[in-house]
DNA sequence: TTTCTTTCTTTTGGATCCAAAGTAAAGGCT
DNA sequence: AGCCTTTACTTTGGATCCAAAAGAAAGAAA
């Protein structure tokens, strides 16, 4: 069971997200090390990384505990992503979209149409959407002209419920999710329009609203 | 020379900010450990922390290097703080300001008036302003009802040029800086007004503009 | 002379050990 | 019996050691 340093952080992240360690539980270095079959050293390194990511927090004088998240935290994390992606989009609009970026946008928008054009969703579509959605957002963030915004978003996305991929929740009610993705696709296309038109204020507002799909639209669609 | 784990990160942060290690320079664990008079272990831990903070980045397959920042990075870091503090302020406005928070705001605004009322700046005023300014911003961020926003801002503030404290730059031209702080004070008071009036949109806009004082107002004031 | 390969050096990752700090527990005192 | 003190145990922080990987340098072949 080889585990390079970053891999340990990933494993721990997954264990926490999967609820293997309940929120608020205290994590001992020794215990975690034993569970992963490694020594304490890489665990200690991973703890520092996870602490910065906000998944762990210091438990008093000694050790770490799994951070507890309130509903307000979830809402805020989504809003944080909204304002940051909004900032990235506005900068891109103000700076201008290159022809290559334009093509990439069109490619991922086309992919989105492909998923939705048949009028309903199947299981595989969810993974397709997650991927194209990720690429679309990544394209905006990476085109903002500075890694600082990308970093801030990336750090925020370490909170599992904050990432853009968390749009699709309920795999049971696919017909219900279809309308959600339909709206998300509409957002994508509006955002693309605004970007190429250089409408900074509008694209920022659209991005911010787009981020809220996961938490404020569920009961309405 | 005792150096607890977090202290090592602080020391390294300071060394980097002071330009002791030039941007782009590769940092060896052994070398840094020797300079700080400690062993490699705490240095390795600190590197992971600094990496997450964005001050270090991985140098290829092996080791870390001091991250290089462009002008765009500086600008973005300030804008990131602006949108995040703006989000925090809007949430506070929408949620309502408690009477205790109101008193604290009034206290720090009063402190600001004290600094500026005599009509000019002296050396000591700078430190006073940095402190009251910090408290004012901290009050907004911590009142947003979720640690997630505070964390995001805190992480961004690890970039030295991004922190709100970086408003005062030139200690030589104090008369020049006076007008800047005068405007900042005006912002603070407008922000306070909007907050207590529940004007979410306005206070968000004000906070965002307020963040830009450090980079967009210098040549105009 | 250039390039590919092999060897050697440097540096990092992981494991283990020791000391120090924290916490829990036991015992003594009021 | 309750509380304080002292003791024992647990857990973390730092140092050192070893192995593996990356990089550099040297040597051989074309």
Tab-separated table of C-alpha atoms in Angstrom, chain B:
chain	number	residue	atom	x	y	z
B	1	UNK	CA	16.127	29.291	20.084
B	2	UNK	CA	12.913	27.460	20.774
B	3	UNK	CA	10.601	27.158	17.803
B	4	UNK	CA	7.256	25.456	18.078
B	5	UNK	CA	5.788	24.107	14.918
B	6	UNK	CA	3.640	27.093	13.982
B	7	UNK	CA	6.448	29.382	14.913
B	8	UNK	CA	8.652	27.854	12.247
B	9	UNK	CA	6.037	28.681	9.632
B	10	UNK	CA	5.878	32.240	10.933
B	11	UNK	CA	9.623	32.628	10.827
B	12	UNK	CA	9.751	31.313	7.293
B	13	UNK	CA	6.885	33.572	6.279
B	14	UNK	CA	8.746	36.580	7.590
B	15	UNK	CA	11.982	35.574	5.900
B	16	UNK	CA	10.162	35.230	2.597
B	17	UNK	CA	8.253	38.488	2.964
B	18	UNK	CA	11.410	40.339	3.878
B	19	UNK	CA	12.911	39.106	0.656
B	20	UNK	CA	15.518	37.056	2.448
B	21	UNK	CA	14.766	34.324	-0.026
B	22	UNK	CA	14.291	35.844	-3.479
B	23	UNK	CA	11.240	34.911	-5.491
B	24	UNK	CA	11.702	31.776	-7.533
B	25	UNK	CA	14.514	30.528	-5.331
B	26	UNK	CA	14.510	26.877	-4.556
B	27	UNK	CA	14.282	26.040	-0.858
B	28	UNK	CA	16.060	22.970	0.440
B	29	UNK	CA	14.842	21.440	3.643
B	30	UNK	CA	18.322	20.897	4.940
B	31	UNK	CA	19.483	24.428	4.177
B	32	UNK	CA	16.502	26.097	5.825
B	33	UNK	CA	16.731	23.786	8.816
B	34	UNK	CA	20.338	24.718	9.329
B	35	UNK	CA	19.636	28.445	9.024
B	36	UNK	CA	16.916	28.207	11.653
B	37	UNK	CA	19.027	25.993	13.842
B	38	UNK	CA	16.523	23.161	13.914
B	39	UNK	CA	16.152	19.757	12.314
B	40	UNK	CA	14.436	18.970	9.041
B	41	UNK	CA	11.217	17.655	10.592
B	42	UNK	CA	9.641	20.969	11.651
B	43	UNK	CA	10.798	22.542	8.401
B	44	UNK	CA	9.031	19.873	6.398
B	45	UNK	CA	5.842	20.530	8.344
B	46	UNK	CA	6.151	24.270	7.806
B	47	UNK	CA	6.725	23.798	4.073
B	48	UNK	CA	3.373	22.036	3.760
B	49	UNK	CA	1.665	24.881	5.575
B	50	UNK	CA	3.355	27.542	3.476
B	51	UNK	CA	2.519	25.606	0.345
B	52	UNK	CA	-1.172	25.705	1.161
B	53	UNK	CA	-0.903	29.382	1.965
B	54	UNK	CA	0.458	29.935	-1.512
B	55	UNK	CA	3.835	31.331	-0.511
B	56	UNK	CA	5.648	28.231	-1.671
B	57	UNK	CA	4.940	26.078	-4.654
B	58	UNK	CA	6.225	22.692	-5.614
B	59	UNK	CA	9.350	22.854	-7.754
B	60	UNK	CA	8.876	20.032	-10.208
B	61	UNK	CA	9.295	16.614	-8.732
B	62	UNK	CA	11.450	17.626	-5.845
B	63	UNK	CA	11.289	20.352	-3.263
B	64	UNK	CA	9.669	23.740	-3.069
B	65	UNK	CA	10.427	27.171	-4.398
B	66	UNK	CA	9.427	30.657	-3.324
B	67	UNK	CA	6.430	31.631	-5.359
B	68	UNK	CA	6.779	34.537	-7.733
B	69	UNK	CA	4.047	37.135	-7.828
B	70	UNK	CA	3.179	39.280	-10.789
B	71	UNK	CA	1.452	42.651	-10.720
B	72	UNK	CA	-1.705	40.841	-11.759
B	73	UNK	CA	-1.344	38.572	-8.744
B	74	UNK	CA	-1.114	41.539	-6.412
B	75	UNK	CA	-4.133	43.157	-7.999
B	76	UNK	CA	-6.118	39.928	-7.851
B	77	UNK	CA	-5.235	39.287	-4.232
B	78	UNK	CA	-6.612	42.690	-3.312
B	79	UNK	CA	-9.743	42.111	-5.359
B	80	UNK	CA	-10.198	38.706	-3.766
B	81	UNK	CA	-10.121	40.327	-0.367
B	82	UNK	CA	-12.595	42.868	-1.639
B	83	UNK	CA	-15.181	40.385	-2.843
B	84	UNK	CA	-14.817	38.219	0.244
B	85	UNK	CA	-15.098	41.076	2.694
B	86	UNK	CA	-17.939	42.404	0.571
B	87	UNK	CA	-19.705	39.065	0.920
B	88	UNK	CA	-19.167	39.085	4.664
B	89	UNK	CA	-20.497	42.627	4.968
B	90	UNK	CA	-23.552	41.876	2.865
B	91	UNK	CA	-24.389	38.859	4.972
B	92	UNK	CA	-24.044	40.909	8.119
B	93	UNK	CA	-26.283	43.635	6.707
B	94	UNK	CA	-28.894	41.101	5.682
B	95	UNK	CA	-28.737	39.286	8.982
B	96	UNK	CA	-28.826	42.450	11.041
B	97	UNK	CA	-26.306	44.148	13.298
B	98	UNK	CA	-26.674	43.388	16.994
B	99	UNK	CA	-26.469	46.184	19.516
B	100	UNK	CA	-23.177	44.871	20.781
B	101	UNK	CA	-21.688	44.738	17.287
B	102	UNK	CA	-22.997	48.230	16.728
B	103	UNK	CA	-21.146	49.458	19.775
B	104	UNK	CA	-17.935	47.831	18.657
B	105	UNK	CA	-18.221	49.421	15.238
B	106	UNK	CA	-18.795	52.800	16.831
B	107	UNK	CA	-15.775	52.270	19.051
B	108	UNK	CA	-13.379	51.617	16.182
B	109	UNK	CA	-14.866	54.398	14.098
B	110	UNK	CA	-14.338	56.725	17.024
B	111	UNK	CA	-10.747	55.550	17.266
B	112	UNK	CA	-10.332	56.436	13.615
B	113	UNK	CA	-11.687	59.910	14.183
B	114	UNK	CA	-9.244	60.376	17.035
B	115	UNK	CA	-6.341	59.586	14.771
B	116	UNK	CA	-7.449	61.933	12.010
B	117	UNK	CA	-9.113	64.785	13.911
B	118	UNK	CA	-5.940	66.719	14.556
B	119	UNK	CA	-5.576	67.205	10.823
B	120	UNK	CA	-2.225	65.536	10.200
B	121	UNK	CA	-0.347	62.280	10.787
B	122	UNK	CA	2.591	61.433	13.013
B	123	UNK	CA	4.600	58.219	13.027
B	124	UNK	CA	2.681	56.613	15.881
B	125	UNK	CA	-0.618	57.172	14.094
B	126	UNK	CA	0.306	54.595	11.500
B	127	UNK	CA	0.448	51.767	14.000
B	128	UNK	CA	-2.763	53.019	15.616
B	129	UNK	CA	-4.497	53.045	12.274
B	130	UNK	CA	-3.258	49.576	11.331
B	131	UNK	CA	-4.690	48.258	14.571
B	132	UNK	CA	-8.073	49.945	14.430
B	133	UNK	CA	-8.378	49.132	10.746
B	134	UNK	CA	-7.621	45.510	11.489
B	135	UNK	CA	-10.243	45.424	14.237
B	136	UNK	CA	-12.836	47.057	12.001
B	137	UNK	CA	-12.320	44.543	9.211
B	138	UNK	CA	-12.068	41.649	11.628
B	139	UNK	CA	-15.349	42.667	13.194
B	140	UNK	CA	-17.142	42.470	9.867
B	141	UNK	CA	-15.547	39.197	8.855
B	142	UNK	CA	-16.194	37.495	12.169
B	143	UNK	CA	-19.777	38.704	12.243
B	144	UNK	CA	-20.638	37.068	8.937
B	145	UNK	CA	-21.985	34.029	10.724
B	146	UNK	CA	-19.616	31.415	9.338
B	147	UNK	CA	-15.967	30.659	9.720
B	148	UNK	CA	-15.762	29.675	6.068
B	149	UNK	CA	-15.577	33.262	4.834
B	150	UNK	CA	-13.166	34.200	7.587
B	151	UNK	CA	-10.954	31.283	6.629
B	152	UNK	CA	-10.949	32.206	2.975
B	153	UNK	CA	-9.969	35.779	3.812
B	154	UNK	CA	-7.391	34.617	6.309
B	155	UNK	CA	-5.762	32.375	3.730
B	156	UNK	CA	-5.741	35.162	1.182
B	157	UNK	CA	-4.199	37.508	3.716
B	158	UNK	CA	-1.189	35.260	3.978
B	159	UNK	CA	-0.096	36.906	0.760
B	160	UNK	CA	1.687	39.883	2.291
B	161	UNK	CA	0.399	42.471	-0.167
B	162	UNK	CA	-3.196	41.303	0.203
B	163	UNK	CA	-3.792	41.982	3.872
B	164	UNK	CA	-5.829	45.008	4.836
B	165	UNK	CA	-2.883	46.221	6.900
B	166	UNK	CA	-1.014	46.968	3.687
B	167	UNK	CA	-2.940	50.209	3.165
B	168	UNK	CA	-0.254	52.391	4.626
B	169	UNK	CA	2.772	52.114	2.434
B	170	UNK	CA	4.922	55.199	2.344
B	171	UNK	CA	5.939	56.387	5.794
B	172	UNK	CA	7.823	59.260	4.227
B	173	UNK	CA	4.936	61.176	2.721
B	174	UNK	CA	2.678	61.318	5.752
B	175	UNK	CA	0.695	64.284	4.458
B	176	UNK	CA	0.038	62.270	1.340
B	177	UNK	CA	-1.079	59.263	3.351
B	178	UNK	CA	-3.343	61.438	5.460
B	179	UNK	CA	-5.790	61.955	2.647
B	180	UNK	CA	-5.793	58.223	2.024
B	181	UNK	CA	-6.673	57.423	5.614
B	182	UNK	CA	-9.249	60.192	5.587
B	183	UNK	CA	-10.954	58.464	2.689
B	184	UNK	CA	-10.608	55.079	4.377
B	185	UNK	CA	-12.254	56.514	7.484
B	186	UNK	CA	-15.076	57.881	5.351
B	187	UNK	CA	-15.493	54.418	3.861
B	188	UNK	CA	-15.628	52.888	7.318
B	189	UNK	CA	-18.375	55.254	8.354
B	190	UNK	CA	-20.357	54.733	5.173
B	191	UNK	CA	-19.995	50.996	5.598
B	192	UNK	CA	-21.216	51.238	9.156
B	193	UNK	CA	-24.231	53.270	8.075
B	194	UNK	CA	-25.134	50.784	5.375
B	195	UNK	CA	-24.689	47.881	7.738
B	196	UNK	CA	-27.083	49.185	10.353
B	197	UNK	CA	-29.549	50.182	7.624
B	198	UNK	CA	-29.463	46.658	6.231
B	199	UNK	CA	-28.357	47.901	2.822
B	200	UNK	CA	-26.678	44.684	1.711
B	201	UNK	CA	-25.974	45.577	-1.889
B	202	UNK	CA	-24.548	48.973	-1.019
B	203	UNK	CA	-22.320	47.759	1.766
B	204	UNK	CA	-20.955	45.034	-0.453
B	205	UNK	CA	-20.077	47.563	-3.116
B	206	UNK	CA	-18.501	49.862	-0.562
B	207	UNK	CA	-16.360	47.080	0.882
B	208	UNK	CA	-15.142	46.111	-2.550
B	209	UNK	CA	-14.204	49.650	-3.404
B	210	UNK	CA	-12.654	50.093	0.011
B	211	UNK	CA	-10.270	47.232	-0.656
B	212	UNK	CA	-8.911	49.040	-3.699
B	213	UNK	CA	-7.662	52.039	-1.736
B	214	UNK	CA	-4.226	50.504	-1.478
B	215	UNK	CA	-3.705	50.050	-5.208
B	216	UNK	CA	-5.921	52.382	-7.187
B	217	UNK	CA	-5.984	55.581	-5.196
B	218	UNK	CA	-2.310	56.236	-4.590
B	219	UNK	CA	-1.608	58.498	-7.530
B	220	UNK	CA	-4.897	60.357	-7.203
B	221	UNK	CA	-4.759	61.418	-3.566
